Coordinates of N, CA, C and O in Angstrom, one line a residue:
A1 N -29.9 7.6 -11.5 CA -28.7 7.2 -11.6 C -28.3 6.9 -10.2 O -28.4 7.9 -9.3
S2 N -27.3 6.1 -9.6 CA -27.2 5.6 -8.0 C -25.5 6.1 -8.0 O -24.9 5.7 -9.5
Q3 N -24.9 6.2 -6.8 CA -23.2 6.0 -6.8 C -22.9 4.9 -6.3 O -24.1 4.0 -5.3
F4 N -21.7 4.4 -6.5 CA -21.1 3.7 -5.4 C -19.5 4.3 -5.0 O -19.2 5.3 -5.6
L5 N -19.4 3.9 -4.2 CA -17.7 4.4 -3.3 C -16.8 3.8 -4.1 O -16.5 3.1 -4.5
I6 N -15.7 4.9 -3.8 CA -14.4 4.7 -4.6 C -13.5 4.5 -3.0 O -14.0 5.0 -2.0
T7 N -12.9 2.9 -3.5 CA -11.9 2.5 -2.4 C -11.0 3.0 -2.2 O -10.1 2.7 -0.9
T8 N -10.2 2.8 -3.6 CA -8.7 3.1 -3.6 C -8.3 4.2 -4.6 O -8.9 4.0 -5.7
V9 N -7.3 4.9 -4.4 CA -6.7 5.9 -5.4 C -5.7 5.9 -5.4 O -4.7 6.2 -4.3
S10 N -4.9 5.3 -6.2 CA -3.3 5.0 -6.1 C -2.3 5.5 -7.2 O -2.9 5.5 -8.5
N11 N -1.1 6.0 -6.7 CA -0.2 6.3 -7.7 C 0.8 5.3 -8.5 O 1.0 4.1 -7.9
L12 N 0.6 5.1 -9.7 CA 1.4 3.9 -10.6 C 2.3 4.5 -11.5 O 2.5 5.6 -11.1
P13 N 3.4 3.6 -11.6 CA 4.6 4.5 -12.5 C 3.9 4.7 -13.5 O 3.2 4.9 -14.2
G14 N 4.6 5.6 -14.5 CA 4.6 6.2 -15.6 C 3.7 7.9 -15.7 O 3.1 8.1 -16.5
G15 N 3.2 8.2 -14.1 CA 2.0 9.6 -14.3 C 0.9 8.8 -14.3 O 0.2 9.6 -14.9
V16 N 0.7 7.7 -14.2 CA -0.8 7.4 -14.2 C -1.2 6.8 -12.5 O -0.8 6.7 -11.8
A17 N -2.7 6.8 -12.9 CA -3.2 6.6 -11.4 C -4.2 5.4 -11.2 O -4.8 5.6 -12.7
S18 N -4.7 4.9 -10.6 CA -5.3 4.0 -10.4 C -6.7 4.4 -9.7 O -6.6 4.7 -8.3
V19 N -7.8 4.5 -9.7 CA -9.1 4.8 -8.8 C -9.9 3.5 -9.0 O -10.8 2.7 -10.0
V20 N -10.2 2.9 -8.1 CA -10.8 1.6 -7.5 C -12.3 1.5 -6.8 O -12.2 2.4 -5.8
A21 N -13.0 1.5 -7.7 CA -14.5 1.8 -6.6 C -15.2 0.1 -6.9 O -15.2 -0.6 -7.5
T22 N -15.9 0.2 -5.5 CA -17.0 -1.2 -5.0 C -18.0 -0.9 -4.7 O -18.2 0.3 -3.8
P23 N -19.1 -1.5 -4.7 CA -18.7 -3.1 -4.9 C -19.4 -3.1 -6.6 O -20.3 -1.9 -6.8
G24 N -18.8 -3.8 -7.8 CA -19.6 -3.3 -9.2 C -20.5 -4.7 -9.4 O -20.5 -5.6 -8.1
S25 N -20.9 -4.6 -10.1 CA -22.6 -5.7 -10.5 C -22.7 -5.7 -12.1 O -22.3 -5.1 -12.7
T26 N -23.3 -7.6 -12.0 CA -22.9 -7.2 -13.5 C -24.6 -6.8 -13.9 O -25.6 -6.3 -13.0
G27 N -25.1 -6.6 -15.0 CA -25.7 -5.8 -15.7 C -25.6 -4.1 -15.2 O -26.5 -3.9 -15.6
R28 N -24.6 -3.6 -15.3 CA -24.3 -2.2 -14.8 C -23.3 -1.9 -15.4 O -22.5 -2.4 -15.9
V29 N -23.5 -0.4 -15.9 CA -21.9 0.0 -16.4 C -21.7 1.5 -15.6 O -22.4 2.0 -15.0
Y30 N -20.5 1.8 -15.6 CA -20.0 2.5 -14.5 C -18.9 3.7 -15.4 O -18.2 3.1 -16.0
Q31 N -19.1 4.6 -14.5 CA -18.7 5.9 -15.2 C -17.8 6.8 -14.1 O -18.3 6.7 -13.0
L32 N -16.4 7.3 -14.3 CA -16.0 8.3 -13.6 C -16.0 9.7 -14.2 O -16.3 9.6 -15.6
Y33 N -16.3 10.3 -13.3 CA -15.9 11.5 -13.7 C -15.0 12.2 -12.9 O -15.0 11.7 -11.8
S34 N -15.1 13.6 -12.9 CA -13.8 14.2 -12.7 C -13.7 16.3 -12.7 O -15.0 16.2 -13.6
T35 N -13.4 16.7 -11.5 CA -13.6 18.3 -11.8 C -12.1 18.7 -11.1 O -11.5 17.7 -10.2
T36 N -11.6 19.6 -11.7 CA -10.2 20.4 -11.2 C -10.8 21.3 -10.1 O -9.7 22.0 -9.4
N37 N -11.8 22.0 -9.7 CA -12.4 23.2 -9.1 C -13.6 22.5 -8.5 O -14.4 22.8 -9.1
L38 N -13.5 22.4 -7.2 CA -14.4 22.1 -6.6 C -15.4 23.0 -5.9 O -16.3 23.3 -5.2
S39 N -14.4 24.4 -6.2 CA -15.6 25.6 -5.7 C -16.3 26.6 -6.6 O -16.8 27.2 -6.8
A40 N -15.9 25.5 -8.1 CA -16.5 26.5 -9.4 C -18.2 26.5 -9.2 O -18.9 25.6 -8.7
L41 N -18.5 27.5 -9.7 CA -20.0 27.6 -9.6 C -20.8 27.8 -11.2 O -20.7 28.4 -12.0
P42 N -21.4 26.4 -11.9 CA -21.4 25.7 -11.4 C -20.7 24.5 -11.4 O -19.5 24.6 -11.9
L43 N -21.1 23.7 -10.5 CA -19.9 22.9 -10.2 C -19.7 21.6 -11.7 O -21.4 21.5 -11.5
L44 N -19.1 21.5 -12.3 CA -19.3 20.6 -13.6 C -18.4 19.5 -13.4 O -17.2 19.1 -12.9
W45 N -19.2 17.8 -13.9 CA -18.4 16.9 -13.7 C -18.5 16.0 -14.5 O -19.4 15.2 -15.1
P46 N -17.8 16.7 -15.8 CA -17.8 15.6 -16.9 C -17.4 14.2 -16.8 O -16.1 14.0 -16.0
P47 N -17.6 13.4 -17.5 CA -17.1 11.9 -17.7 C -15.3 11.9 -17.9 O -15.3 12.7 -18.7
Y48 N -14.6 11.2 -17.3 CA -13.3 11.2 -17.4 C -13.5 9.6 -17.6 O -13.2 8.5 -17.5
G49 N -12.6 8.9 -19.3 CA -13.0 8.1 -19.9 C -13.6 7.1 -20.4 O -14.9 8.1 -20.2
P50 N -13.4 5.9 -20.4 CA -14.5 5.2 -21.0 C -15.4 4.4 -19.7 O -14.8 4.3 -18.7
L51 N -16.4 4.4 -20.3 CA -17.5 3.4 -19.2 C -17.0 2.0 -19.3 O -16.4 1.8 -20.0
R52 N -17.4 1.7 -18.0 CA -16.6 0.3 -17.6 C -17.6 -0.3 -17.3 O -19.2 -0.3 -16.4
T53 N -17.7 -2.0 -18.2 CA -19.2 -2.8 -17.7 C -18.9 -3.8 -16.4 O -17.6 -4.1 -16.1
G54 N -19.8 -3.6 -16.0 CA -19.3 -4.5 -14.3 C -18.9 -6.1 -14.7 O -20.4 -6.3 -15.5
T55 N -18.8 -6.6 -13.6 CA -18.0 -7.9 -13.5 C -18.7 -8.8 -12.3 O -18.8 -9.9 -12.5
G56 N -18.9 -7.8 -11.4 CA -19.4 -8.6 -10.0 C -18.0 -8.5 -9.5 O -18.1 -8.3 -8.0
A57 N -17.0 -7.8 -9.6 CA -15.9 -7.6 -9.0 C -15.6 -5.8 -8.4 O -16.4 -5.0 -9.3
A58 N -14.6 -5.6 -7.8 CA -14.3 -3.7 -8.4 C -14.4 -3.6 -9.6 O -14.0 -4.4 -10.2
V59 N -14.5 -2.1 -9.7 CA -14.3 -1.5 -10.7 C -13.1 -0.5 -10.8 O -12.8 0.3 -10.0
T60 N -12.2 -0.7 -11.4 CA -10.8 0.0 -11.8 C -11.0 0.5 -12.8 O -10.9 0.6 -14.1
F61 N -10.4 2.1 -13.1 CA -10.5 3.2 -14.0 C -9.0 3.5 -13.8 O -8.3 3.7 -12.7
I62 N -8.3 3.6 -15.1 CA -6.9 3.9 -15.2 C -7.1 5.5 -15.6 O -7.7 5.9 -16.3
V63 N -6.7 6.7 -14.8 CA -6.5 8.0 -15.5 C -5.1 8.2 -14.9 O -4.1 7.6 -14.5
T64 N -4.7 9.3 -16.2 CA -3.1 9.9 -16.4 C -3.0 11.5 -15.4 O -4.4 11.7 -14.9
N65 N -2.0 11.4 -14.6 CA -2.2 12.9 -14.0 C -1.3 14.1 -14.5 O -0.2 14.4 -14.5
E66 N -2.1 14.3 -15.7 CA -1.8 15.6 -16.3 C -1.8 17.1 -15.8 O -1.8 18.1 -16.2
V67 N -2.9 16.9 -14.3 CA -3.0 18.2 -13.4 C -3.0 17.9 -12.4 O -2.0 16.6 -12.0
S68 N -2.0 18.6 -11.7 CA -1.7 18.2 -10.2 C -2.6 18.0 -8.9 O -2.6 18.0 -8.3
H69 N -3.6 18.3 -9.6 CA -5.1 18.0 -8.6 C -6.2 17.5 -9.4 O -6.3 18.1 -10.2
R70 N -7.0 16.6 -8.6 CA -8.2 16.4 -9.1 C -9.1 15.6 -8.4 O -8.8 14.9 -7.5
A71 N -10.4 16.1 -8.5 CA -11.2 15.0 -7.4 C -12.1 14.1 -8.4 O -12.3 14.6 -9.8
Y72 N -12.7 13.0 -8.0 CA -13.3 12.3 -8.9 C -14.8 11.7 -8.0 O -14.9 11.7 -6.8
R73 N -15.8 11.9 -8.7 CA -16.6 11.0 -8.5 C -17.0 9.8 -9.3 O -16.7 9.6 -10.3
T74 N -17.9 8.7 -9.0 CA -18.5 7.8 -10.0 C -20.0 7.7 -10.3 O -20.7 8.2 -9.4
G75 N -20.1 6.8 -11.0 CA -22.0 7.0 -11.5 C -21.6 5.5 -12.0 O -21.0 4.6 -12.8
V76 N -22.9 5.3 -11.6 CA -23.4 3.9 -12.3 C -25.0 3.8 -12.8 O -25.8 4.7 -12.1
Q77 N -25.3 2.9 -14.0 CA -26.5 3.2 -14.7 C -26.8 1.9 -15.3 O -25.9 0.8 -15.5
V78 N -27.7 1.3 -15.4 CA -28.2 0.2 -16.2 C -28.1 0.6 -17.7 O -28.2 1.7 -18.7
P79 N -27.2 -0.1 -18.4 CA -27.0 0.2 -20.2 C -28.5 0.5 -20.7 O -29.8 -0.1 -20.1

């Protein structure tokens, strides 16, 4: 699997945030992963939310702010 870049993380009303990653591509599916502890050993990155199908535009993930801090990474794969 390869990676693509998170370009924006924005707070939205109602305790949610958007994570935008680019570039998206058709024929690919994208996953957001998150962790709340970057110093954990082993470092775990469980999937966060549903897979997103690429459309050729930026891929937006909506996340809830149920913890005080969270780190994100993204993944892309061929379906």
